[in-house]
Amino acid sequence: VPSAPAAAFDGEAPPDVYETAVAEVTTRIAAGELFQANIARAWSGRLSAGRDPFEVFLRLSVERGAAYGAFWRLGERALVSNSPELFLTFDPASGRIETRPIKGTRPRLPDPARDAELAADLVASAKDRAENLMIVDLMRNDLARAAAPGSVRVERLFDVESHPTVHHLVSTVTATAAPGVHAAEVLEATFPPGSITGAPKHQAMKVIARHEPPRGPWCGSLFGLGLAGGGELTASVLIRTASFEQDGAAWRWRALAGAGIVADSDPRAEREETDAKIRALKEALAGL
């Protein structure tokens, strides 16, 4: 088995810094400033000399490939994404718009019985369901900006999706585009994704900016337009994503993981959630 492409996987700040940020955000929520904000942690490092970002993508794909995983490179920059989250699909022929926000997470465990218990606990969790529902409502509002009146629907609510390292709570919101609306208008109405900003969206982004430097590509979107020959759009949320920049003979990388912070968030539990979310990238990059 080839060695891991990176020798280390180092956090950019100690774990307690993240827990302090979570506590500060819960105080703002209690004061009525907002309902939810997605707060992230970052890790960064360098690939060993002669190693390439595509190796990281292959290591992820072997056992942990995700539905919206992707590799993108342009010159000295590259993205490796193992995203399970659909931001948007848009079919101009039918006018159908669909989004599937993720909110609510539990780690996967090797023991099948315990693993099933965690999935059941996720479904039953009032906190996680409330967190998910806030973003469903936000995405309904966003889609309505590009949709025919009365066409926005919640087709599925609180489905469990099980991935190699985590269980997620996922909902599906759909709409029919208003006349004259094309892919660009759909993106304009909904970007950035509500699941990785918070509610209300603009206030959540202000709170995020207090605690994080610019995120770069992470939690943006990678999309294909017209890949089937028309104006179809498929866009992912760039979670579980590492960005790379070539620096001489080696590549520098940065990866992030976040959690949706709500009124009853526990700082340590939210930090542990980010550990679960970054696990697959950590293993692919550093073999840890």
PDB file of N, CA and C in Angstrom, residues 91-185:
ATOM      1  N   ASP A  91     -33.376  21.500 -14.210  1.00  0.00           N
ATOM      2  CA  ASP A  91     -33.666  20.944 -15.528  1.00  0.00           C
ATOM      3  C   ASP A  91     -34.494  21.966 -16.306  1.00  0.00           C
ATOM      4  N   PRO A  92     -33.912  22.635 -17.291  1.00  0.00           N
ATOM      5  CA  PRO A  92     -34.661  23.684 -17.993  1.00  0.00           C
ATOM      6  C   PRO A  92     -35.840  23.147 -18.806  1.00  0.00           C
ATOM      7  N   ALA A  93     -35.791  21.861 -19.164  1.00  0.00           N
ATOM      8  CA  ALA A  93     -36.898  21.303 -19.952  1.00  0.00           C
ATOM      9  C   ALA A  93     -38.190  21.242 -19.134  1.00  0.00           C
ATOM     10  N   SER A  94     -38.063  20.804 -17.881  1.00  0.00           N
ATOM     11  CA  SER A  94     -39.242  20.695 -17.019  1.00  0.00           C
ATOM     12  C   SER A  94     -39.392  21.872 -16.065  1.00  0.00           C
ATOM     13  N   GLY A  95     -38.298  22.621 -15.870  1.00  0.00           N
ATOM     14  CA  GLY A  95     -38.292  23.706 -14.898  1.00  0.00           C
ATOM     15  C   GLY A  95     -38.060  23.253 -13.479  1.00  0.00           C
ATOM     16  N   ARG A  96     -37.796  21.967 -13.253  1.00  0.00           N
ATOM     17  CA  ARG A  96     -37.642  21.442 -11.890  1.00  0.00           C
ATOM     18  C   ARG A  96     -36.321  21.906 -11.285  1.00  0.00           C
ATOM     19  N   ILE A  97     -36.405  22.439 -10.074  1.00  0.00           N
ATOM     20  CA  ILE A  97     -35.240  22.782  -9.253  1.00  0.00           C
ATOM     21  C   ILE A  97     -35.290  21.893  -8.015  1.00  0.00           C
ATOM     22  N   GLU A  98     -34.160  21.371  -7.630  1.00  0.00           N
ATOM     23  CA  GLU A  98     -34.105  20.528  -6.424  1.00  0.00           C
ATOM     24  C   GLU A  98     -32.870  20.872  -5.618  1.00  0.00           C
ATOM     25  N   THR A  99     -33.024  20.895  -4.291  1.00  0.00           N
ATOM     26  CA  THR A  99     -31.907  21.058  -3.381  1.00  0.00           C
ATOM     27  C   THR A  99     -32.055  20.036  -2.253  1.00  0.00           C
ATOM     28  N   ARG A 100     -30.930  19.525  -1.735  1.00  0.00           N
ATOM     29  CA  ARG A 100     -30.985  18.518  -0.663  1.00  0.00           C
ATOM     30  C   ARG A 100     -30.019  18.906   0.448  1.00  0.00           C
ATOM     31  N   PRO A 101     -30.425  19.842   1.298  1.00  0.00           N
ATOM     32  CA  PRO A 101     -29.528  20.284   2.368  1.00  0.00           C
ATOM     33  C   PRO A 101     -29.297  19.202   3.420  1.00  0.00           C
ATOM     34  N   ILE A 102     -28.069  19.182   3.905  1.00  0.00           N
ATOM     35  CA  ILE A 102     -27.650  18.269   4.975  1.00  0.00           C
ATOM     36  C   ILE A 102     -27.519  19.071   6.264  1.00  0.00           C
ATOM     37  N   LYS A 103     -28.161  18.587   7.320  1.00  0.00           N
ATOM     38  CA  LYS A 103     -27.968  19.126   8.668  1.00  0.00           C
ATOM     39  C   LYS A 103     -28.280  18.012   9.643  1.00  0.00           C
ATOM     40  N   GLY A 104     -27.337  17.715  10.519  1.00  0.00           N
ATOM     41  CA  GLY A 104     -27.474  16.613  11.464  1.00  0.00           C
ATOM     42  C   GLY A 104     -26.488  15.509  11.126  1.00  0.00           C
ATOM     43  N   THR A 105     -25.638  15.155  12.078  1.00  0.00           N
ATOM     44  CA  THR A 105     -24.542  14.214  11.819  1.00  0.00           C
ATOM     45  C   THR A 105     -24.313  13.308  13.016  1.00  0.00           C
ATOM     46  N   ARG A 106     -23.996  12.052  12.721  1.00  0.00           N
ATOM     47  CA  ARG A 106     -23.464  11.126  13.714  1.00  0.00           C
ATOM     48  C   ARG A 106     -22.303  10.364  13.075  1.00  0.00           C
ATOM     49  N   PRO A 107     -21.272  10.005  13.854  1.00  0.00           N
ATOM     50  CA  PRO A 107     -20.167   9.231  13.286  1.00  0.00           C
ATOM     51  C   PRO A 107     -20.593   7.795  13.009  1.00  0.00           C
ATOM     52  N   ARG A 108     -19.969   7.161  12.027  1.00  0.00           N
ATOM     53  CA  ARG A 108     -20.153   5.726  11.809  1.00  0.00           C
ATOM     54  C   ARG A 108     -19.268   4.946  12.785  1.00  0.00           C
ATOM     55  N   LEU A 109     -19.750   3.783  13.207  1.00  0.00           N
ATOM     56  CA  LEU A 109     -18.990   2.915  14.106  1.00  0.00           C
ATOM     57  C   LEU A 109     -18.853   1.533  13.486  1.00  0.00           C
ATOM     58  N   PRO A 110     -17.769   0.817  13.784  1.00  0.00           N
ATOM     59  CA  PRO A 110     -17.571  -0.510  13.185  1.00  0.00           C
ATOM     60  C   PRO A 110     -18.559  -1.566  13.671  1.00  0.00           C
ATOM     61  N   ASP A 111     -19.086  -1.407  14.884  1.00  0.00           N
ATOM     62  CA  ASP A 111     -20.053  -2.374  15.404  1.00  0.00           C
ATOM     63  C   ASP A 111     -21.428  -2.090  14.788  1.00  0.00           C
ATOM     64  N   PRO A 112     -22.006  -3.033  14.033  1.00  0.00           N
ATOM     65  CA  PRO A 112     -23.267  -2.753  13.325  1.00  0.00           C
ATOM     66  C   PRO A 112     -24.414  -2.351  14.240  1.00  0.00           C
ATOM     67  N   ALA A 113     -24.519  -2.978  15.379  1.00  0.00           N
ATOM     68  CA  ALA A 113     -25.619  -2.660  16.284  1.00  0.00           C
ATOM     69  C   ALA A 113     -25.479  -1.251  16.830  1.00  0.00           C
ATOM     70  N   ARG A 114     -24.273  -0.895  17.262  1.00  0.00           N
ATOM     71  CA  ARG A 114     -24.051   0.451  17.789  1.00  0.00           C
ATOM     72  C   ARG A 114     -24.200   1.497  16.686  1.00  0.00           C
ATOM     73  N   ASP A 115     -23.755   1.146  15.498  1.00  0.00           N
ATOM     74  CA  ASP A 115     -23.882   2.060  14.369  1.00  0.00           C
ATOM     75  C   ASP A 115     -25.356   2.342  14.064  1.00  0.00           C
ATOM     76  N   ALA A 116     -26.180   1.302  14.097  1.00  0.00           N
ATOM     77  CA  ALA A 116     -27.613   1.479  13.858  1.00  0.00           C
ATOM     78  C   ALA A 116     -28.254   2.325  14.957  1.00  0.00           C
ATOM     79  N   GLU A 117     -27.778   2.164  16.181  1.00  0.00           N
ATOM     80  CA  GLU A 117     -28.294   2.979  17.286  1.00  0.00           C
ATOM     81  C   GLU A 117     -28.011   4.459  17.056  1.00  0.00           C
ATOM     82  N   LEU A 118     -26.815   4.760  16.561  1.00  0.00           N
ATOM     83  CA  LEU A 118     -26.483   6.160  16.310  1.00  0.00           C
ATOM     84  C   LEU A 118     -27.347   6.745  15.198  1.00  0.00           C
ATOM     85  N   ALA A 119     -27.625   5.954  14.166  1.00  0.00           N
ATOM     86  CA  ALA A 119     -28.509   6.430  13.094  1.00  0.00           C
ATOM     87  C   ALA A 119     -29.911   6.693  13.629  1.00  0.00           C
ATOM     88  N   ALA A 120     -30.402   5.795  14.480  1.00  0.00           N
ATOM     89  CA  ALA A 120     -31.732   5.979  15.069  1.00  0.00           C
ATOM     90  C   ALA A 120     -31.755   7.186  15.992  1.00  0.00           C
ATOM     91  N   ASP A 121     -30.660   7.381  16.727  1.00  0.00           N
ATOM     92  CA  ASP A 121     -30.562   8.544  17.614  1.00  0.00           C
ATOM     93  C   ASP A 121     -30.605   9.841  16.821  1.00  0.00           C
ATOM     94  N   LEU A 122     -29.981   9.842  15.649  1.00  0.00           N
ATOM     95  CA  LEU A 122     -29.991  11.029  14.800  1.00  0.00           C
ATOM     96  C   LEU A 122     -31.410  11.377  14.363  1.00  0.00           C
ATOM     97  N   VAL A 123     -32.158  10.370  13.935  1.00  0.00           N
ATOM     98  CA  VAL A 123     -33.537  10.600  13.493  1.00  0.00           C
ATOM     99  C   VAL A 123     -34.404  11.127  14.632  1.00  0.00           C
ATOM    100  N   ALA A 124     -34.154  10.622  15.832  1.00  0.00           N
ATOM    101  CA  ALA A 124     -34.988  10.984  16.984  1.00  0.00           C
ATOM    102  C   ALA A 124     -34.579  12.294  17.645  1.00  0.00           C
ATOM    103  N   SER A 125     -33.427  12.844  17.265  1.00  0.00           N
ATOM    104  CA  SER A 125     -32.875  14.012  17.955  1.00  0.00           C
ATOM    105  C   SER A 125     -33.661  15.277  17.628  1.00  0.00           C
ATOM    106  N   ALA A 126     -34.295  15.861  18.633  1.00  0.00           N
ATOM    107  CA  ALA A 126     -35.038  17.111  18.430  1.00  0.00           C
ATOM    108  C   ALA A 126     -34.095  18.235  18.004  1.00  0.00           C
ATOM    109  N   LYS A 127     -32.879  18.235  18.543  1.00  0.00           N
ATOM    110  CA  LYS A 127     -31.912  19.276  18.202  1.00  0.00           C
ATOM    111  C   LYS A 127     -31.534  19.186  16.734  1.00  0.00           C
ATOM    112  N   ASP A 128     -31.228  18.000  16.251  1.00  0.00           N
ATOM    113  CA  ASP A 128     -30.805  17.854  14.863  1.00  0.00           C
ATOM    114  C   ASP A 128     -31.955  18.088  13.890  1.00  0.00           C
ATOM    115  N   ARG A 129     -33.150  17.657  14.270  1.00  0.00           N
ATOM    116  CA  ARG A 129     -34.307  17.903  13.414  1.00  0.00           C
ATOM    117  C   ARG A 129     -34.604  19.400  13.310  1.00  0.00           C
ATOM    118  N   ALA A 130     -34.483  20.111  14.430  1.00  0.00           N
ATOM    119  CA  ALA A 130     -34.700  21.558  14.406  1.00  0.00           C
ATOM    120  C   ALA A 130     -33.641  22.254  13.549  1.00  0.00           C
ATOM    121  N   GLU A 131     -32.395  21.805  13.674  1.00  0.00           N
ATOM    122  CA  GLU A 131     -31.297  22.361  12.891  1.00  0.00           C
ATOM    123  C   GLU A 131     -31.565  22.162  11.394  1.00  0.00           C
ATOM    124  N   ASN A 132     -32.022  20.961  11.043  1.00  0.00           N
ATOM    125  CA  ASN A 132     -32.330  20.654   9.649  1.00  0.00           C
ATOM    126  C   ASN A 132     -33.502  21.491   9.148  1.00  0.00           C
ATOM    127  N   LEU A 133     -34.532  21.597   9.981  1.00  0.00           N
ATOM    128  CA  LEU A 133     -35.745  22.303   9.569  1.00  0.00           C
ATOM    129  C   LEU A 133     -35.478  23.790   9.324  1.00  0.00           C
ATOM    130  N   MET A 134     -34.600  24.387  10.128  1.00  0.00           N
ATOM    131  CA  MET A 134     -34.250  25.790   9.901  1.00  0.00           C
ATOM    132  C   MET A 134     -33.696  25.991   8.493  1.00  0.00           C
ATOM    133  N   ILE A 135     -32.834  25.073   8.059  1.00  0.00           N
ATOM    134  CA  ILE A 135     -32.216  25.225   6.744  1.00  0.00           C
ATOM    135  C   ILE A 135     -33.210  24.863   5.644  1.00  0.00           C
ATOM    136  N   VAL A 136     -34.100  23.932   5.899  1.00  0.00           N
ATOM    137  CA  VAL A 136     -35.166  23.647   4.939  1.00  0.00           C
ATOM    138  C   VAL A 136     -35.989  24.911   4.699  1.00  0.00           C
ATOM    139  N   ASP A 137     -36.365  25.594   5.765  1.00  0.00           N
ATOM    140  CA  ASP A 137     -37.138  26.827   5.619  1.00  0.00           C
ATOM    141  C   ASP A 137     -36.341  27.893   4.873  1.00  0.00           C
ATOM    142  N   LEU A 138     -35.044  27.995   5.165  1.00  0.00           N
ATOM    143  CA  LEU A 138     -34.204  28.959   4.477  1.00  0.00           C
ATOM    144  C   LEU A 138     -34.144  28.646   2.981  1.00  0.00           C
ATOM    145  N   MET A 139     -33.957  27.355   2.636  1.00  0.00           N
ATOM    146  CA  MET A 139     -33.866  26.983   1.224  1.00  0.00           C
ATOM    147  C   MET A 139     -35.211  27.145   0.513  1.00  0.00           C
ATOM    148  N   ARG A 140     -36.311  26.932   1.222  1.00  0.00           N
ATOM    149  CA  ARG A 140     -37.621  27.220   0.627  1.00  0.00           C
ATOM    150  C   ARG A 140     -37.713  28.679   0.236  1.00  0.00           C
ATOM    151  N   ASN A 141     -37.241  29.544   1.128  1.00  0.00           N
ATOM    152  CA  ASN A 141     -37.262  30.979   0.860  1.00  0.00           C
ATOM    153  C   ASN A 141     -36.362  31.328  -0.329  1.00  0.00           C
ATOM    154  N   ASP A 142     -35.167  30.733  -0.374  1.00  0.00           N
ATOM    155  CA  ASP A 142     -34.243  31.002  -1.482  1.00  0.00           C
ATOM    156  C   ASP A 142     -34.826  30.538  -2.819  1.00  0.00           C
ATOM    157  N   LEU A 143     -35.350  29.308  -2.845  1.00  0.00           N
ATOM    158  CA  LEU A 143     -35.905  28.793  -4.097  1.00  0.00           C
ATOM    159  C   LEU A 143     -37.079  29.650  -4.568  1.00  0.00           C
ATOM    160  N   ALA A 144     -37.849  30.178  -3.634  1.00  0.00           N
ATOM    161  CA  ALA A 144     -39.021  30.969  -4.005  1.00  0.00           C
ATOM    162  C   ALA A 144     -38.638  32.196  -4.832  1.00  0.00           C
ATOM    163  N   ARG A 145     -37.399  32.670  -4.693  1.00  0.00           N
ATOM    164  CA  ARG A 145     -36.966  33.832  -5.468  1.00  0.00           C
ATOM    165  C   ARG A 145     -36.882  33.531  -6.963  1.00  0.00           C
ATOM    166  N   ALA A 146     -36.691  32.253  -7.301  1.00  0.00           N
ATOM    167  CA  ALA A 146     -36.559  31.870  -8.708  1.00  0.00           C
ATOM    168  C   ALA A 146     -37.721  31.013  -9.189  1.00  0.00           C
ATOM    169  N   ALA A 147     -38.703  30.759  -8.325  1.00  0.00           N
ATOM    170  CA  ALA A 147     -39.742  29.771  -8.610  1.00  0.00           C
ATOM    171  C   ALA A 147     -41.067  30.405  -8.992  1.00  0.00           C
ATOM    172  N   ALA A 148     -41.860  29.614  -9.700  1.00  0.00           N
ATOM    173  CA  ALA A 148     -43.243  30.006  -9.954  1.00  0.00           C
ATOM    174  C   ALA A 148     -43.984  30.052  -8.625  1.00  0.00           C
ATOM    175  N   PRO A 149     -44.852  31.017  -8.417  1.00  0.00           N
ATOM    176  CA  PRO A 149     -45.571  31.126  -7.137  1.00  0.00           C
ATOM    177  C   PRO A 149     -46.307  29.837  -6.782  1.00  0.00           C
ATOM    178  N   GLY A 150     -46.162  29.429  -5.512  1.00  0.00           N
ATOM    179  CA  GLY A 150     -46.860  28.248  -5.019  1.00  0.00           C
ATOM    180  C   GLY A 150     -46.252  26.920  -5.398  1.00  0.00           C
ATOM    181  N   SER A 151     -45.080  26.928  -6.049  1.00  0.00           N
ATOM    182  CA  SER A 151     -44.519  25.652  -6.536  1.00  0.00           C
ATOM    183  C   SER A 151     -43.485  25.038  -5.609  1.00  0.00           C
ATOM    184  N   VAL A 152     -43.060  25.752  -4.562  1.00  0.00           N
ATOM    185  CA  VAL A 152     -42.021  25.218  -3.674  1.00  0.00           C
ATOM    186  C   VAL A 152     -42.623  24.131  -2.787  1.00  0.00           C
ATOM    187  N   ARG A 153     -41.957  22.980  -2.743  1.00  0.00           N
ATOM    188  CA  ARG A 153     -42.442  21.834  -1.964  1.00  0.00           C
ATOM    189  C   ARG A 153     -41.294  21.202  -1.175  1.00  0.00           C
ATOM    190  N   VAL A 154     -41.617  20.705   0.017  1.00  0.00           N
ATOM    191  CA  VAL A 154     -40.678  19.853   0.767  1.00  0.00           C
ATOM    192  C   VAL A 154     -41.092  18.419   0.472  1.00  0.00           C
ATOM    193  N   GLU A 155     -40.336  17.746  -0.373  1.00  0.00           N
ATOM    194  CA  GLU A 155     -40.717  16.404  -0.810  1.00  0.00           C
ATOM    195  C   GLU A 155     -40.323  15.333   0.200  1.00  0.00           C
ATOM    196  N   ARG A 156     -39.187  15.536   0.862  1.00  0.00           N
ATOM    197  CA  ARG A 156     -38.744  14.573   1.864  1.00  0.00           C
ATOM    198  C   ARG A 156     -38.123  15.353   3.009  1.00  0.00           C
ATOM    199  N   LEU A 157     -38.409  14.893   4.233  1.00  0.00           N
ATOM    200  CA  LEU A 157     -37.939  15.590   5.420  1.00  0.00           C
ATOM    201  C   LEU A 157     -37.266  14.601   6.368  1.00  0.00           C
ATOM    202  N   PHE A 158     -36.048  14.905   6.777  1.00  0.00           N
ATOM    203  CA  PHE A 158     -35.314  14.137   7.792  1.00  0.00           C
ATOM    204  C   PHE A 158     -34.994  12.707   7.346  1.00  0.00           C
ATOM    205  N   ASP A 159     -34.608  12.520   6.097  1.00  0.00           N
ATOM    206  CA  ASP A 159     -34.106  11.216   5.671  1.00  0.00           C
ATOM    207  C   ASP A 159     -32.699  10.998   6.232  1.00  0.00           C
ATOM    208  N   VAL A 160     -32.379   9.740   6.573  1.00  0.00           N
ATOM    209  CA  VAL A 160     -31.015   9.418   6.980  1.00  0.00           C
ATOM    210  C   VAL A 160     -30.237   8.883   5.787  1.00  0.00           C
ATOM    211  N   GLU A 161     -29.083   9.501   5.521  1.00  0.00           N
ATOM    212  CA  GLU A 161     -28.145   8.988   4.529  1.00  0.00           C
ATOM    213  C   GLU A 161     -26.896   8.524   5.277  1.00  0.00           C
ATOM    214  N   SER A 162     -26.484   7.288   4.999  1.00  0.00           N
ATOM    215  CA  SER A 162     -25.313   6.728   5.676  1.00  0.00           C
ATOM    216  C   SER A 162     -24.140   6.672   4.699  1.00  0.00           C
ATOM    217  N   HIS A 163     -23.051   7.317   5.101  1.00  0.00           N
ATOM    218  CA  HIS A 163     -21.834   7.381   4.303  1.00  0.00           C
ATOM    219  C   HIS A 163     -20.730   6.613   5.025  1.00  0.00           C
ATOM    220  N   PRO A 164     -19.575   6.407   4.405  1.00  0.00           N
ATOM    221  CA  PRO A 164     -18.552   5.569   5.033  1.00  0.00           C
ATOM    222  C   PRO A 164     -18.114   6.005   6.424  1.00  0.00           C
ATOM    223  N   THR A 165     -18.115   7.317   6.709  1.00  0.00           N
ATOM    224  CA  THR A 165     -17.634   7.760   8.024  1.00  0.00           C
ATOM    225  C   THR A 165     -18.693   8.448   8.872  1.00  0.00           C
ATOM    226  N   VAL A 166     -19.853   8.821   8.278  1.00  0.00           N
ATOM    227  CA  VAL A 166     -20.875   9.548   9.026  1.00  0.00           C
ATOM    228  C   VAL A 166     -22.281   9.166   8.548  1.00  0.00           C
ATOM    229  N   HIS A 167     -23.257   9.347   9.449  1.00  0.00           N
ATOM    230  CA  HIS A 167     -24.678   9.378   9.092  1.00  0.00           C
ATOM    231  C   HIS A 167     -25.091  10.847   8.996  1.00  0.00           C
ATOM    232  N   HIS A 168     -25.959  11.162   8.027  1.00  0.00           N
ATOM    233  CA  HIS A 168     -26.442  12.525   7.887  1.00  0.00           C
ATOM    234  C   HIS A 168     -27.962  12.543   7.824  1.00  0.00           C
ATOM    235  N   LEU A 169     -28.542  13.671   8.273  1.00  0.00           N
ATOM    236  CA  LEU A 169     -29.960  13.943   8.133  1.00  0.00           C
ATOM    237  C   LEU A 169     -30.116  14.860   6.911  1.00  0.00           C
ATOM    238  N   VAL A 170     -30.920  14.400   5.934  1.00  0.00           N
ATOM    239  CA  VAL A 170     -31.029  15.099   4.650  1.00  0.00           C
ATOM    240  C   VAL A 170     -32.502  15.327   4.318  1.00  0.00           C
ATOM    241  N   SER A 171     -32.820  16.513   3.821  1.00  0.00           N
ATOM    242  CA  SER A 171     -34.168  16.827   3.353  1.00  0.00           C
ATOM    243  C   SER A 171     -34.117  17.243   1.888  1.00  0.00           C
ATOM    244  N   THR A 172     -35.245  17.139   1.201  1.00  0.00           N
ATOM    245  CA  THR A 172     -35.320  17.465  -0.218  1.00  0.00           C
ATOM    246  C   THR A 172     -36.388  18.529  -0.446  1.00  0.00           C
ATOM    247  N   VAL A 173     -35.969  19.644  -1.036  1.00  0.00           N
ATOM    248  CA  VAL A 173     -36.868  20.754  -1.344  1.00  0.00           C
ATOM    249  C   VAL A 173     -36.858  20.955  -2.862  1.00  0.00           C
ATOM    250  N   THR A 174     -38.033  21.105  -3.466  1.00  0.00           N
ATOM    251  CA  THR A 174     -38.125  21.271  -4.910  1.00  0.00           C
ATOM    252  C   THR A 174     -38.981  22.482  -5.251  1.00  0.00           C
ATOM    253  N   ALA A 175     -38.880  22.908  -6.501  1.00  0.00           N
ATOM    254  CA  ALA A 175     -39.690  24.011  -7.006  1.00  0.00           C
ATOM    255  C   ALA A 175     -39.718  23.934  -8.519  1.00  0.00           C
ATOM    256  N   THR A 176     -40.636  24.664  -9.117  1.00  0.00           N
ATOM    257  CA  THR A 176     -40.684  24.835 -10.564  1.00  0.00           C
ATOM    258  C   THR A 176     -40.251  26.259 -10.891  1.00  0.00           C
ATOM    259  N   ALA A 177     -39.274  26.370 -11.775  1.00  0.00           N
ATOM    260  CA  ALA A 177     -38.732  27.679 -12.101  1.00  0.00           C
ATOM    261  C   ALA A 177     -39.789  28.581 -12.730  1.00  0.00           C
ATOM    262  N   ALA A 178     -39.721  29.857 -12.411  1.00  0.00           N
ATOM    263  CA  ALA A 178     -40.601  30.841 -13.029  1.00  0.00           C
ATOM    264  C   ALA A 178     -40.220  31.010 -14.500  1.00  0.00           C
ATOM    265  N   PRO A 179     -41.150  31.454 -15.321  1.00  0.00           N
ATOM    266  CA  PRO A 179     -40.837  31.671 -16.738  1.00  0.00           C
ATOM    267  C   PRO A 179     -39.641  32.612 -16.907  1.00  0.00           C
ATOM    268  N   GLY A 180     -38.746  32.251 -17.823  1.00  0.00           N
ATOM    269  CA  GLY A 180     -37.574  33.081 -18.094  1.00  0.00           C
ATOM    270  C   GLY A 180     -36.405  32.853 -17.171  1.00  0.00           C
ATOM    271  N   VAL A 181     -36.566  31.972 -16.175  1.00  0.00           N
ATOM    272  CA  VAL A 181     -35.478  31.687 -15.234  1.00  0.00           C
ATOM    273  C   VAL A 181     -34.569  30.601 -15.804  1.00  0.00           C
ATOM    274  N   HIS A 182     -33.271  30.871 -15.770  1.00  0.00           N
ATOM    275  CA  HIS A 182     -32.281  29.908 -16.247  1.00  0.00           C
ATOM    276  C   HIS A 182     -31.322  29.573 -15.102  1.00  0.00           C
ATOM    277  N   ALA A 183     -30.305  28.761 -15.393  1.00  0.00           N
ATOM    278  CA  ALA A 183     -29.406  28.282 -14.340  1.00  0.00           C
ATOM    279  C   ALA A 183     -28.757  29.430 -13.575  1.00  0.00           C
ATOM    280  N   ALA A 184     -28.341  30.477 -14.275  1.00  0.00           N
ATOM    281  CA  ALA A 184     -27.664  31.592 -13.594  1.00  0.00           C
ATOM    282  C   ALA A 184     -28.578  32.246 -12.568  1.00  0.00           C
ATOM    283  N   GLU A 185     -29.850  32.403 -12.906  1.00  0.00           N
ATOM    284  CA  GLU A 185     -30.795  33.023 -11.973  1.00  0.00           C
ATOM    285  C   GLU A 185     -31.047  32.133 -10.766  1.00  0.00           C
TER     286      GLU A 185
END
